[in-house]
GROMACS .gro file of C-alpha atoms in nm:
model
  166
    1UNK     CA    1   0.614  -1.229   0.772
    2UNK     CA    2   0.778  -1.021   1.040
    3UNK     CA    3   0.587  -0.800   1.281
    4UNK     CA    4   0.480  -0.468   1.132
    5UNK     CA    5   0.642  -0.292   1.427
    6UNK     CA    6   0.983  -0.396   1.296
    7UNK     CA    7   0.930  -0.252   0.946
    8UNK     CA    8   1.210  -0.043   0.799
    9UNK     CA    9   1.220   0.189   0.502
   10UNK     CA   10   1.375  -0.090   0.292
   11UNK     CA   11   1.045  -0.283   0.319
   12UNK     CA   12   0.876  -0.028   0.091
   13UNK     CA   13   0.924   0.051  -0.277
   14UNK     CA   14   0.766   0.396  -0.310
   15UNK     CA   15   0.783   0.701  -0.083
   16UNK     CA   16   0.590   1.023  -0.051
   17UNK     CA   17   0.695   1.302   0.186
   18UNK     CA   18   0.438   1.482   0.401
   19UNK     CA   19   0.507   1.796   0.606
   20UNK     CA   20   0.271   1.791   0.904
   21UNK     CA   21   0.057   2.095   0.977
   22UNK     CA   22  -0.044   2.253   1.306
   23UNK     CA   23  -0.405   2.149   1.240
   24UNK     CA   24  -0.299   1.779   1.216
   25UNK     CA   25  -0.242   1.771   1.594
   26UNK     CA   26  -0.525   1.691   1.832
   27UNK     CA   27  -0.574   1.815   2.190
   28UNK     CA   28  -0.321   1.554   2.311
   29UNK     CA   29  -0.053   1.722   2.097
   30UNK     CA   30  -0.002   1.437   1.851
   31UNK     CA   31  -0.141   1.360   1.507
   32UNK     CA   32  -0.511   1.291   1.519
   33UNK     CA   33  -0.601   0.932   1.426
   34UNK     CA   34  -0.794   1.043   1.118
   35UNK     CA   35  -0.477   1.208   0.980
   36UNK     CA   36  -0.309   0.866   0.954
   37UNK     CA   37  -0.595   0.743   0.735
   38UNK     CA   38  -0.566   1.054   0.517
   39UNK     CA   39  -0.191   0.991   0.479
   40UNK     CA   40  -0.246   0.627   0.383
   41UNK     CA   41  -0.511   0.722   0.128
   42UNK     CA   42  -0.289   0.999  -0.012
   43UNK     CA   43   0.019   0.783  -0.077
   44UNK     CA   44  -0.189   0.507  -0.240
   45UNK     CA   45  -0.375   0.744  -0.470
   46UNK     CA   46  -0.059   0.942  -0.553
   47UNK     CA   47   0.103   0.619  -0.666
   48UNK     CA   48  -0.203   0.509  -0.868
   49UNK     CA   49  -0.212   0.845  -1.047
   50UNK     CA   50   0.161   0.887  -1.112
   51UNK     CA   51   0.265   0.524  -1.175
   52UNK     CA   52  -0.049   0.340  -1.289
   53UNK     CA   53  -0.217   0.600  -1.509
   54UNK     CA   54  -0.533   0.628  -1.301
   55UNK     CA   55  -0.730   0.949  -1.351
   56UNK     CA   56  -0.993   0.950  -1.072
   57UNK     CA   57  -1.253   1.155  -1.261
   58UNK     CA   58  -1.220   0.985  -1.602
   59UNK     CA   59  -1.079   0.632  -1.556
   60UNK     CA   60  -1.310   0.344  -1.644
   61UNK     CA   61  -1.210   0.169  -1.320
   62UNK     CA   62  -1.188   0.302  -0.965
   63UNK     CA   63  -1.077   0.146  -0.638
   64UNK     CA   64  -1.339   0.122  -0.364
   65UNK     CA   65  -1.209   0.066  -0.011
   66UNK     CA   66  -1.354  -0.247   0.152
   67UNK     CA   67  -1.134  -0.266   0.464
   68UNK     CA   68  -0.873  -0.060   0.646
   69UNK     CA   69  -0.636  -0.088   0.942
   70UNK     CA   70  -0.363   0.097   1.127
   71UNK     CA   71  -0.121  -0.018   1.396
   72UNK     CA   72   0.029   0.266   1.598
   73UNK     CA   73   0.385   0.219   1.724
   74UNK     CA   74   0.476   0.566   1.850
   75UNK     CA   75   0.327   0.910   1.806
   76UNK     CA   76   0.404   1.184   1.558
   77UNK     CA   77   0.332   1.554   1.597
   78UNK     CA   78   0.364   1.885   1.419
   79UNK     CA   79   0.620   2.005   1.299
   80UNK     CA   80   0.746   1.660   1.187
   81UNK     CA   81   0.820   1.572   0.827
   82UNK     CA   82   0.690   1.224   0.752
   83UNK     CA   83   0.802   0.970   0.494
   84UNK     CA   84   0.519   0.745   0.375
   85UNK     CA   85   0.637   0.411   0.235
   86UNK     CA   86   0.405   0.205   0.014
   87UNK     CA   87   0.403  -0.162  -0.079
   88UNK     CA   88   0.148  -0.410  -0.213
   89UNK     CA   89   0.096  -0.717   0.005
   90UNK     CA   90  -0.162  -0.890  -0.214
   91UNK     CA   91  -0.263  -0.845  -0.575
   92UNK     CA   92  -0.574  -1.028  -0.687
   93UNK     CA   93  -0.784  -1.024  -1.002
   94UNK     CA   94  -0.981  -0.717  -0.898
   95UNK     CA   95  -0.846  -0.638  -0.551
   96UNK     CA   96  -0.528  -0.494  -0.403
   97UNK     CA   97  -0.412  -0.491  -0.041
   98UNK     CA   98  -0.175  -0.205   0.033
   99UNK     CA   99   0.054  -0.148   0.329
  100UNK     CA  100   0.192   0.191   0.428
  101UNK     CA  101   0.478   0.248   0.671
  102UNK     CA  102   0.484   0.592   0.828
  103UNK     CA  103   0.830   0.713   0.927
  104UNK     CA  104   0.948   1.042   1.070
  105UNK     CA  105   1.234   1.207   0.884
  106UNK     CA  106   1.560   1.148   1.070
  107UNK     CA  107   1.408   0.881   1.299
  108UNK     CA  108   1.493   0.515   1.244
  109UNK     CA  109   1.185   0.322   1.363
  110UNK     CA  110   0.841   0.307   1.206
  111UNK     CA  111   0.576   0.528   1.368
  112UNK     CA  112   0.269   0.349   1.231
  113UNK     CA  113   0.182   0.082   0.977
  114UNK     CA  114  -0.156   0.081   0.810
  115UNK     CA  115  -0.327   0.004   0.489
  116UNK     CA  116  -0.643  -0.093   0.315
  117UNK     CA  117  -0.789  -0.313   0.046
  118UNK     CA  118  -0.930  -0.172  -0.276
  119UNK     CA  119  -1.171  -0.363  -0.495
  120UNK     CA  120  -1.153  -0.215  -0.843
  121UNK     CA  121  -1.492  -0.157  -0.999
  122UNK     CA  122  -1.621  -0.002  -1.317
  123UNK     CA  123  -1.669   0.367  -1.248
  124UNK     CA  124  -2.032   0.378  -1.363
  125UNK     CA  125  -2.203   0.068  -1.220
  126UNK     CA  126  -1.962   0.005  -0.932
  127UNK     CA  127  -1.935  -0.366  -1.014
  128UNK     CA  128  -1.601  -0.545  -0.960
  129UNK     CA  129  -1.388  -0.583  -1.269
  130UNK     CA  130  -1.041  -0.711  -1.355
  131UNK     CA  131  -0.759  -0.471  -1.286
  132UNK     CA  132  -0.672  -0.269  -1.593
  133UNK     CA  133  -0.333  -0.365  -1.739
  134UNK     CA  134  -0.159  -0.034  -1.651
  135UNK     CA  135  -0.284  -0.062  -1.292
  136UNK     CA  136  -0.165  -0.421  -1.261
  137UNK     CA  137   0.175  -0.346  -1.414
  138UNK     CA  138   0.229  -0.048  -1.181
  139UNK     CA  139   0.113  -0.235  -0.872
  140UNK     CA  140   0.325  -0.542  -0.950
  141UNK     CA  141   0.635  -0.322  -0.908
  142UNK     CA  142   0.544  -0.281  -0.538
  143UNK     CA  143   0.426  -0.638  -0.477
  144UNK     CA  144   0.606  -0.806  -0.189
  145UNK     CA  145   0.623  -1.179  -0.228
  146UNK     CA  146   0.647  -1.393   0.082
  147UNK     CA  147   0.967  -1.600   0.065
  148UNK     CA  148   0.784  -1.922   0.159
  149UNK     CA  149   0.516  -1.854  -0.102
  150UNK     CA  150   0.785  -1.790  -0.365
  151UNK     CA  151   0.966  -2.116  -0.274
  152UNK     CA  152   0.638  -2.312  -0.300
  153UNK     CA  153   0.563  -2.157  -0.640
  154UNK     CA  154   0.910  -2.250  -0.769
  155UNK     CA  155   0.867  -2.607  -0.642
  156UNK     CA  156   0.526  -2.638  -0.811
  157UNK     CA  157   0.674  -2.513  -1.140
  158UNK     CA  158   0.960  -2.760  -1.108
  159UNK     CA  159   0.717  -3.050  -1.048
  160UNK     CA  160   0.505  -2.944  -1.349
  161UNK     CA  161   0.818  -2.921  -1.564
  162UNK     CA  162   0.940  -3.267  -1.458
  163UNK     CA  163   0.590  -3.414  -1.512
  164UNK     CA  164   0.567  -3.260  -1.858
  165UNK     CA  165   0.898  -3.419  -1.957
  166UNK     CA  166   0.782  -3.771  -1.856
   0.00000   0.00000   0.00000
């Protein structure tokens, strides 16, 4: 997989626009670090609500964050308009690893790349559970498959097919 610093908009399947606010800047006149985490959380949850059918207050399953990261490439500041790109790097039985590319409108290169991992749990007992079908179907649309991984999977299927015919 290529370096996150070389990400382009075409690496992401879903976008959300965010107009920065004066209060997003810190004393160094760029977006405060915590704002990046808010943006990452916002694009993920917007997608889950609008494309996976998740209703945070009533769904039987919720995503609990177990890890997070952000790599800063160059700074953003008010009054920028940001474009938040979302993709899924890993989709497990009960977990999802998201990646978010943060771009400034009208600027070619990525400003930051971050993400986190959700473990989906039942909303009452907070115990891990299998992803609900609508969640999985929505998240699969953003799943990025590594080319080498895809080639290996195709080879394994071919070997199984040939073995089954013998």
